[in-house]
Coordinates of C-alpha atoms in Angstrom, one line a residue:
X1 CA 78.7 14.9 170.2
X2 CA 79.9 18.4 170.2
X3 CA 83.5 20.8 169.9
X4 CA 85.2 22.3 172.7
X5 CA 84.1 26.2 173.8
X6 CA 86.4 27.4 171.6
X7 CA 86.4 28.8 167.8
X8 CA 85.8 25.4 165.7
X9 CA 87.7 24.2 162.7
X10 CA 86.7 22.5 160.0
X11 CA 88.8 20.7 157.6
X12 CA 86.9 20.3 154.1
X13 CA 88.5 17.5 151.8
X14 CA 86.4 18.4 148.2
X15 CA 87.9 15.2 146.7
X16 CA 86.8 13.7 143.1
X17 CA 84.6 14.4 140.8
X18 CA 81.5 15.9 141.8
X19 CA 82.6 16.3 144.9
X20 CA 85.0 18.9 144.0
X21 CA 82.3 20.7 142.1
X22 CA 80.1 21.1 145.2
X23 CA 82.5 21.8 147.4
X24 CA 83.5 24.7 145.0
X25 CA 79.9 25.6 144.5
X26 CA 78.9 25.8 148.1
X27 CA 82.2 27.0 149.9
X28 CA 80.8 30.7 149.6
X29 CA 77.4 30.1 151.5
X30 CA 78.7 27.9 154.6
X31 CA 81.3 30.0 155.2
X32 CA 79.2 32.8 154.9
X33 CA 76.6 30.7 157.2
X34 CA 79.6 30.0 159.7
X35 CA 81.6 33.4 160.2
X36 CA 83.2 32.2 163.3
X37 CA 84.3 28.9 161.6
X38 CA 88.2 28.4 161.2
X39 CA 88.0 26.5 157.4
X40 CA 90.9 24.4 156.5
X41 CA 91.2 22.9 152.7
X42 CA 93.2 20.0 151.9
X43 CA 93.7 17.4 148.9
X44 CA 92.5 13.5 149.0
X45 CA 91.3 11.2 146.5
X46 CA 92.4 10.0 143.4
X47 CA 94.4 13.2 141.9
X48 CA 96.8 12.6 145.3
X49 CA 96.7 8.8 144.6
X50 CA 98.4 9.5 141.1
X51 CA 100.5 12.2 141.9
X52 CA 101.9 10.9 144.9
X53 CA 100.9 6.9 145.7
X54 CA 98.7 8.0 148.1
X55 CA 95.0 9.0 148.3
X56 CA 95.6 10.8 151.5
X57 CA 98.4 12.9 151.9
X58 CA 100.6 14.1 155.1
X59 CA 99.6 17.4 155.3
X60 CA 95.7 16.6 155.1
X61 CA 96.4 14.4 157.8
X62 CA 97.6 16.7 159.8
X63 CA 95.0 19.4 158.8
X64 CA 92.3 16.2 159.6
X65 CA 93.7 16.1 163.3
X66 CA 93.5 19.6 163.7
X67 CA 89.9 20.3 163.0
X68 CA 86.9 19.5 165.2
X69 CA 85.4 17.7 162.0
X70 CA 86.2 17.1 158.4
X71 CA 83.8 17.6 155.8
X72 CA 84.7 15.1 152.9
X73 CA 82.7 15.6 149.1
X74 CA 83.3 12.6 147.2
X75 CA 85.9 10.0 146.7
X76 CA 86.7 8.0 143.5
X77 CA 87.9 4.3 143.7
X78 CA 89.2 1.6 140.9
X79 CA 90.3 -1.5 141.2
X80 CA 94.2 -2.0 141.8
X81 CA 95.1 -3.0 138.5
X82 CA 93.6 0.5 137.1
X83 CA 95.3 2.1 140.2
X84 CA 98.6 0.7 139.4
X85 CA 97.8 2.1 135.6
X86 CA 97.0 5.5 136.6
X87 CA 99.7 6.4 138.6
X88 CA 102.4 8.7 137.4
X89 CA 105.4 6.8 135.5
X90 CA 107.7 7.2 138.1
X91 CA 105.8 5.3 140.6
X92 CA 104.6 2.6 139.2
X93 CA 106.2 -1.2 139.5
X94 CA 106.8 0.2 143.3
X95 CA 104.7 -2.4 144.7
X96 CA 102.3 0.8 146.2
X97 CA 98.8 -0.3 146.5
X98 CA 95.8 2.0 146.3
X99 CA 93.8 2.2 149.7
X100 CA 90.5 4.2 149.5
X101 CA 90.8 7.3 151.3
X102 CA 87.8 7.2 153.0
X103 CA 88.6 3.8 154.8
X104 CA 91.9 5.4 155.5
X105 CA 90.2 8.5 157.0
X106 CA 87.6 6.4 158.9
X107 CA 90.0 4.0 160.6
X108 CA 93.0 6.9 161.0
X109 CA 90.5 9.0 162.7
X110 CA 88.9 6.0 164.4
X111 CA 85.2 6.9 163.1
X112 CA 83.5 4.0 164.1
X113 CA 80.0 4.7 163.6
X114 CA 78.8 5.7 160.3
X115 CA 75.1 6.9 160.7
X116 CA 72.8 7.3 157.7
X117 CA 69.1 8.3 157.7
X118 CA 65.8 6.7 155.5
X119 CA 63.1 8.9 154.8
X120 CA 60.2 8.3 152.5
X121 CA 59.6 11.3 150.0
X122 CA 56.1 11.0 151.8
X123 CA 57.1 10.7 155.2
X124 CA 55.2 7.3 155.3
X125 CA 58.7 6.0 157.1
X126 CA 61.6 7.1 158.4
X127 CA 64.9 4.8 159.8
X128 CA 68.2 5.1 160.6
X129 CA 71.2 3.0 159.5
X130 CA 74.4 2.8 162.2
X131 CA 77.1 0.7 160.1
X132 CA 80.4 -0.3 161.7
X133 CA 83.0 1.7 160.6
X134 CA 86.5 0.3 161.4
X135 CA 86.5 -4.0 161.1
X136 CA 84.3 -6.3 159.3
X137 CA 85.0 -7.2 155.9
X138 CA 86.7 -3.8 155.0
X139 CA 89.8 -4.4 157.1
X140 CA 91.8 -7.4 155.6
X141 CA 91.8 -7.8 152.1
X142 CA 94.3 -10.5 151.1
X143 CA 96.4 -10.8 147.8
X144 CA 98.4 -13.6 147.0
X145 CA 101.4 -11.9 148.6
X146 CA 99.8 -11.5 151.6
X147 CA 99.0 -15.1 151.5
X148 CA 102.5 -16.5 150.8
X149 CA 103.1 -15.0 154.3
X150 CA 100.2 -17.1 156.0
X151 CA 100.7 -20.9 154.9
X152 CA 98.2 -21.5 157.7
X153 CA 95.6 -20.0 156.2
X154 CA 96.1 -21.3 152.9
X155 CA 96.2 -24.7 154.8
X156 CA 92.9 -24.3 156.2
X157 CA 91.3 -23.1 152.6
X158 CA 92.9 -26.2 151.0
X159 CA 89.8 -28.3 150.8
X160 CA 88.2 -25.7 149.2
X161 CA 87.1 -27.0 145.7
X162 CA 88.0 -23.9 144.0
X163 CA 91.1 -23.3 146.1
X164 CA 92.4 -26.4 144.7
X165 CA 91.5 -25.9 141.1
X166 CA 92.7 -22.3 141.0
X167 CA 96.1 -20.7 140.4
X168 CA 97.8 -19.5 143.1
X169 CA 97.7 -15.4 141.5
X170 CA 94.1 -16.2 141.7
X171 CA 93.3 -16.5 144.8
X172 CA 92.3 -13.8 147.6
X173 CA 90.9 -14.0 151.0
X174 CA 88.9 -11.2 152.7
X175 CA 88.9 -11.4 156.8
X176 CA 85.9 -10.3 158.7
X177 CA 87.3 -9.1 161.8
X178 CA 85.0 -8.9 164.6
X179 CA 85.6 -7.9 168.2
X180 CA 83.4 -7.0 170.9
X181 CA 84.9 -4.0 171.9
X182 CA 83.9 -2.7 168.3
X183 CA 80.6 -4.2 168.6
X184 CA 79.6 -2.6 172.0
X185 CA 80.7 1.1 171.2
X186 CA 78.7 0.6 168.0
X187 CA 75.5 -0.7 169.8
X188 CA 75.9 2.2 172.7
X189 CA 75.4 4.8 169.3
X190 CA 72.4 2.6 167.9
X191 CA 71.2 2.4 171.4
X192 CA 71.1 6.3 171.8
X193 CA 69.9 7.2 168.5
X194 CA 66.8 4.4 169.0
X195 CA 66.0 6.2 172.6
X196 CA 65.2 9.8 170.6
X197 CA 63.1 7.7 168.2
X198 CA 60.8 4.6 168.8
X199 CA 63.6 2.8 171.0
X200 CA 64.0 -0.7 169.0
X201 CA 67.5 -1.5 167.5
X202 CA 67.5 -4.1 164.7
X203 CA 70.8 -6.0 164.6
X204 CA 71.2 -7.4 160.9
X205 CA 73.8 -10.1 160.3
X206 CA 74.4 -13.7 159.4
X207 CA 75.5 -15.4 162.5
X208 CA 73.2 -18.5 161.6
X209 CA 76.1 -18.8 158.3
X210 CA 78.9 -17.0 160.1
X211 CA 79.2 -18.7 163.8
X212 CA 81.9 -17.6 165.6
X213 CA 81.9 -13.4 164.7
X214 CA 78.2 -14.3 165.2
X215 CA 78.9 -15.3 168.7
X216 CA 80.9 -12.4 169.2
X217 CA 78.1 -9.9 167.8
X218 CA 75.1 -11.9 170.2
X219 CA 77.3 -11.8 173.3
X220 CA 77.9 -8.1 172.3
X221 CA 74.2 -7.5 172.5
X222 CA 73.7 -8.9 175.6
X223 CA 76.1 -6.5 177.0
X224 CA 74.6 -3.7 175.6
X225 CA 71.2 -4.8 175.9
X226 CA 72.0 -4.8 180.1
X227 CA 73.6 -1.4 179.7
X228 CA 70.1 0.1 177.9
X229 CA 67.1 -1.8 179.4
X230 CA 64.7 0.8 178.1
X231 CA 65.6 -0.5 174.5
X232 CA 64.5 -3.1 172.7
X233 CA 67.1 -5.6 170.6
X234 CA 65.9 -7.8 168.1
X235 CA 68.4 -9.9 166.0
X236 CA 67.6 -10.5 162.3
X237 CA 69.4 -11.6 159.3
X238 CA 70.7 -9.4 156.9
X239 CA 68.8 -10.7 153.6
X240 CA 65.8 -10.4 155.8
X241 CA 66.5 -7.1 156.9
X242 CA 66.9 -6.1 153.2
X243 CA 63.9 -8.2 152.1
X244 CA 61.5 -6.1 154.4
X245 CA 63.2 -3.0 154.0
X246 CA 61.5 -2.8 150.6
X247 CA 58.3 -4.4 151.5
X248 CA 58.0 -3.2 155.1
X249 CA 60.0 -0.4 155.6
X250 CA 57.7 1.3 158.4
X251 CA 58.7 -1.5 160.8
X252 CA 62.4 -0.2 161.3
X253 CA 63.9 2.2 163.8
X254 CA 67.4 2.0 163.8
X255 CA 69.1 -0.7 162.0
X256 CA 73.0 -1.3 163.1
X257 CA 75.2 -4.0 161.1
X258 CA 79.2 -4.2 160.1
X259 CA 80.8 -2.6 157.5
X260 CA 80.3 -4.5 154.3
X261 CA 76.2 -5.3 155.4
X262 CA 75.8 -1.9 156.9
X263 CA 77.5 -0.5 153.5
X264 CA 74.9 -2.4 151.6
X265 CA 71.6 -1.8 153.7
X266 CA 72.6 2.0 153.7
X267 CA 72.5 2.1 150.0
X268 CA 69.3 0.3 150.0
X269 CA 68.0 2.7 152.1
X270 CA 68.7 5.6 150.2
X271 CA 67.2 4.0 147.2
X272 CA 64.0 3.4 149.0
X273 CA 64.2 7.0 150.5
X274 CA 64.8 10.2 148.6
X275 CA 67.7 9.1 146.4
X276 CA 71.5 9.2 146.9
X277 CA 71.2 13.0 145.9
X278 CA 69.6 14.0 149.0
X279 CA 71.0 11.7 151.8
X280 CA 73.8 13.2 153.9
X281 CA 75.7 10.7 156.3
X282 CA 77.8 11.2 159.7
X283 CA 80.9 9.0 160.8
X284 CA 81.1 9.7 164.5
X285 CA 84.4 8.8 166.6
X286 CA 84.5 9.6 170.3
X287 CA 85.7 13.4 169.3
X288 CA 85.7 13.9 165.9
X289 CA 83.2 13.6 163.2
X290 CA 83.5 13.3 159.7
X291 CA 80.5 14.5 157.2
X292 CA 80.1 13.4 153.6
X293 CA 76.9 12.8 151.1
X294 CA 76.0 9.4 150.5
X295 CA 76.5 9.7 146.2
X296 CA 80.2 9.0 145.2
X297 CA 82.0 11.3 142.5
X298 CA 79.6 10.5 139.7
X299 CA 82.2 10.5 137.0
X300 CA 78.9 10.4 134.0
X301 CA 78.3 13.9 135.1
X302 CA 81.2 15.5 136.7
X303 CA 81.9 18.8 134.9
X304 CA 78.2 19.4 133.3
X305 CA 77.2 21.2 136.5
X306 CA 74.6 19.3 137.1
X307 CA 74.8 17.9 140.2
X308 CA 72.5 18.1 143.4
X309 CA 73.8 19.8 146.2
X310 CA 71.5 18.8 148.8
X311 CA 73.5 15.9 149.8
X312 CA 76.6 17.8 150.4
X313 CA 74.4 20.4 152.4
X314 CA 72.7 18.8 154.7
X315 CA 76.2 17.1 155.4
X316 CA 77.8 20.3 156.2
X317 CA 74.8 21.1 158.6
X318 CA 75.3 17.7 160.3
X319 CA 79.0 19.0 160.8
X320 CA 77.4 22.6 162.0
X321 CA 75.8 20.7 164.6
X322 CA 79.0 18.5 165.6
X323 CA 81.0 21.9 166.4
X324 CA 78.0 23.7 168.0
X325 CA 76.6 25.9 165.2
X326 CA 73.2 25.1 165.7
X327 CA 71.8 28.2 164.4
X328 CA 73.5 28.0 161.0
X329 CA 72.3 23.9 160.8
X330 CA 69.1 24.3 161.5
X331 CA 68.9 27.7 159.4
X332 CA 70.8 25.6 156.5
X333 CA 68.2 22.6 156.8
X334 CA 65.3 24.5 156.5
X335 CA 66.4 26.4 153.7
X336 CA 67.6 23.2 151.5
X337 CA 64.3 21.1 152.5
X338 CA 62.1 23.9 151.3
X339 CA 64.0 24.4 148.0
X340 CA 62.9 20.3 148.0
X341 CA 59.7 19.8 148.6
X342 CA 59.3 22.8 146.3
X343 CA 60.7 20.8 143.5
X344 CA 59.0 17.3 144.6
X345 CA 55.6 19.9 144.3
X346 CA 55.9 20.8 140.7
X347 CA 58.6 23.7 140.7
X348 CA 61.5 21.9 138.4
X349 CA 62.9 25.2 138.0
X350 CA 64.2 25.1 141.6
X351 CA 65.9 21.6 141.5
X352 CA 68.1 19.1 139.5
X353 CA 67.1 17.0 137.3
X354 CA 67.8 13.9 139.6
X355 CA 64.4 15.2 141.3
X356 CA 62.9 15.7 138.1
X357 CA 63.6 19.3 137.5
X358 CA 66.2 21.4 134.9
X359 CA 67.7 23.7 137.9
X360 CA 71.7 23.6 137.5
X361 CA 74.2 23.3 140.6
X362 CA 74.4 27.1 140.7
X363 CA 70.5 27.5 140.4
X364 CA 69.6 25.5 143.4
X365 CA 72.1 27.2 145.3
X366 CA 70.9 30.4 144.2
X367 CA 67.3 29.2 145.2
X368 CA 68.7 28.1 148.7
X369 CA 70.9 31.3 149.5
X370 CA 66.6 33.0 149.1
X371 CA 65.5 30.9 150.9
X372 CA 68.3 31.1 154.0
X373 CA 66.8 35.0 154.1
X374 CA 63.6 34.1 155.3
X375 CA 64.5 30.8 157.3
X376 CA 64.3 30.8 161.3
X377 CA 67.0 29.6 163.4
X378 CA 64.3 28.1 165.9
X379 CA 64.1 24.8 164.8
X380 CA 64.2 21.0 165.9
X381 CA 68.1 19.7 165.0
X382 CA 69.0 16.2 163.2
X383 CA 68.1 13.2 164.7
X384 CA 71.4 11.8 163.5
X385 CA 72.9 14.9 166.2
X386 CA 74.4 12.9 169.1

């Protein structure tokens, strides 16, 4: 997926925590990286959530929707009773409710594809994971308000042992909403993505436990399956997928599953792979495309300027490539994976100390920024480019 012809924009949301740190940290090299690149900054996360009673304000919306791509650092999210103590006095007891600003950003924009990659330090595998950005078990989650206003649905949960037993302030219901349509534009991405690799889509669910979205997801399949005869879709369930993810991770290709699964199996993956300080991820709609590390704000370390920004980097070269500056990407990738497999050789002076070394943020930036002068711009772009 690409920008128009014209000058792109970019919208960077540094966010919480570290994420503000790195954004900070590496704004001077990808602007210098990107000259012809219109930069927007705007405010999300939790600082906007207890200023204002909301994690994503008006104006970053609009700056969002004026951009060929957003590139997000981290987001920090607490529970609603934390939310609700947090906020500034005069907003709390308003009945506002904290909604995480990247679900907000992902189903505003309509980002429906979240794509992460796998890789073995070793290179003895590699994967993808497409996760479903938009329904599944993110979109309802039900307080007891929210249940007062379906007596239906309490109805049906009523021979629930623990319904029964439980006060009413204690109960809450999360919807998995599935729909075909979601399904199908999801599998088209997975579809794509598994023809530039070894062509076999692994669909990882629970529709042996879950019947009816089940039946949704199969017949989705089907569809898609007619639409890409050249690929191969094989149906697994989820705890299996995870199961043989650790033990056999060579046997995977791409992997596409809803939100909450997909959520899971991506942090799996990255745990398996290179870490959550290394492992970009893309959200792809049908225009825009939203870029963020994997890691969250890492609130144990935010402010010791510690923290690796290779994550956040090879983002931002994911999000070159989305607006057509190959030549920056590819230069940017190179640069970052040799400071990398410098460190994983021996050199800790080079990289953080989540990769065993005793580099600080500014260091292996430093070490990057040399390396950028002697990268080429000739080489092979992201298999996560669409």
């Amino acid at each position: 997926m690409s920008a128009s012809t014209s000058a792109p924009t970019i919208a960077l949301l540094p966010g919480d925590g570290i994420g503000r740190e790195l954004a900070e940290a590496c704004g001077p090299l990808l602007r210098e990286l990107t000259p012809k690149v219109t930069w927007l900054e705007a405010e999300v996360g939790w600082e906007c959530w207890r200023r204002d009673g909301d994690s994503v304000s008006a104006a970053t919306w609009e700056a969002c929707r004026a951009a060929d791509a957003v590139l997000l650092g981290a987001i920090t999210s607490k529970p609603a009773p934390q939310a609700e103590a947090e906020l500034a006095s005069h907003l709390q007891g308003k009945g506002l409710e904290y909604r995480s600003p990247t679900v907000q950003l992902r189903r505003g924009l309509d980002l429906f594809a979240n794509v992460r990659p796998v890789e073995a330090r070793d290179g003895s595998f590699r994967f993808m994971v497409v996760r479903e950005n938009t329904e599944g078990m993110f979109g309802h989650d039900l307080g007891v308000e929210d249940l007062e206003r379906l007596p239906g649905l309490m109805s049906l949960l009523s021979d629930d042992t623990t319904v029964r037993e439980a006060n009413p302030e204690e109960i809450a219901v999360s919807l998995r909403v599935t729909t075909g349509f979601g399904w199908r534009r999801l599998l088209r991405v997975a579809a794509k993505l598994a023809k530039r690799s070894r062509g076999v889509v692994t669909v990882a669910d629970k529709p042996n436990v879950l019947p009816q979205t089940g039946a949704v997801l199969v017949k989705a399949v089907s569809d898609v399956q007619a639409e890409f005869p050249d690929v191969q879709f094989v149906m697994e369930n989820a705890d299996a997928v995870a199961m043989r993810m650790v033990t056999e991770p060579e046997r995977y290709d791409v992997i596409a599953a809803e939100n909450l699964i997909g959520d899971m199996l991506s942090d799996l993956g990255a745990g398996l792979g290179t870490g959550l300080g290394v492992a970009p991820s893309a959200s792809y709609g049908t225009r825009m495309g939203l870029f963020e590390p994997v890691h969250g704000s890492a609130p144990d370390i935010a402010g010791q300027g510690i923290a690796n920004p290779v994550a956040f980097l090879l983002s931002a070269a994911l999000c070159f490539e989305h607006v057509g500056e190959d030549a920056a990407a590819a230069r940017l990738r190179v640069a970052v994976e040799s400071v990398v497999q410098r460190g994983l050789s021996g050199d800790g002076k080079c990289v953080t100390f989540d990769l065993g070394g005793v580099a600080t943020t500014a260091e292996m930036i430093a070490e990057i920024r040399k390396m950028l002068e002697l990268s080429s711009s000739k080489c092979e772009p992201s298999p996560l480019k669409r």
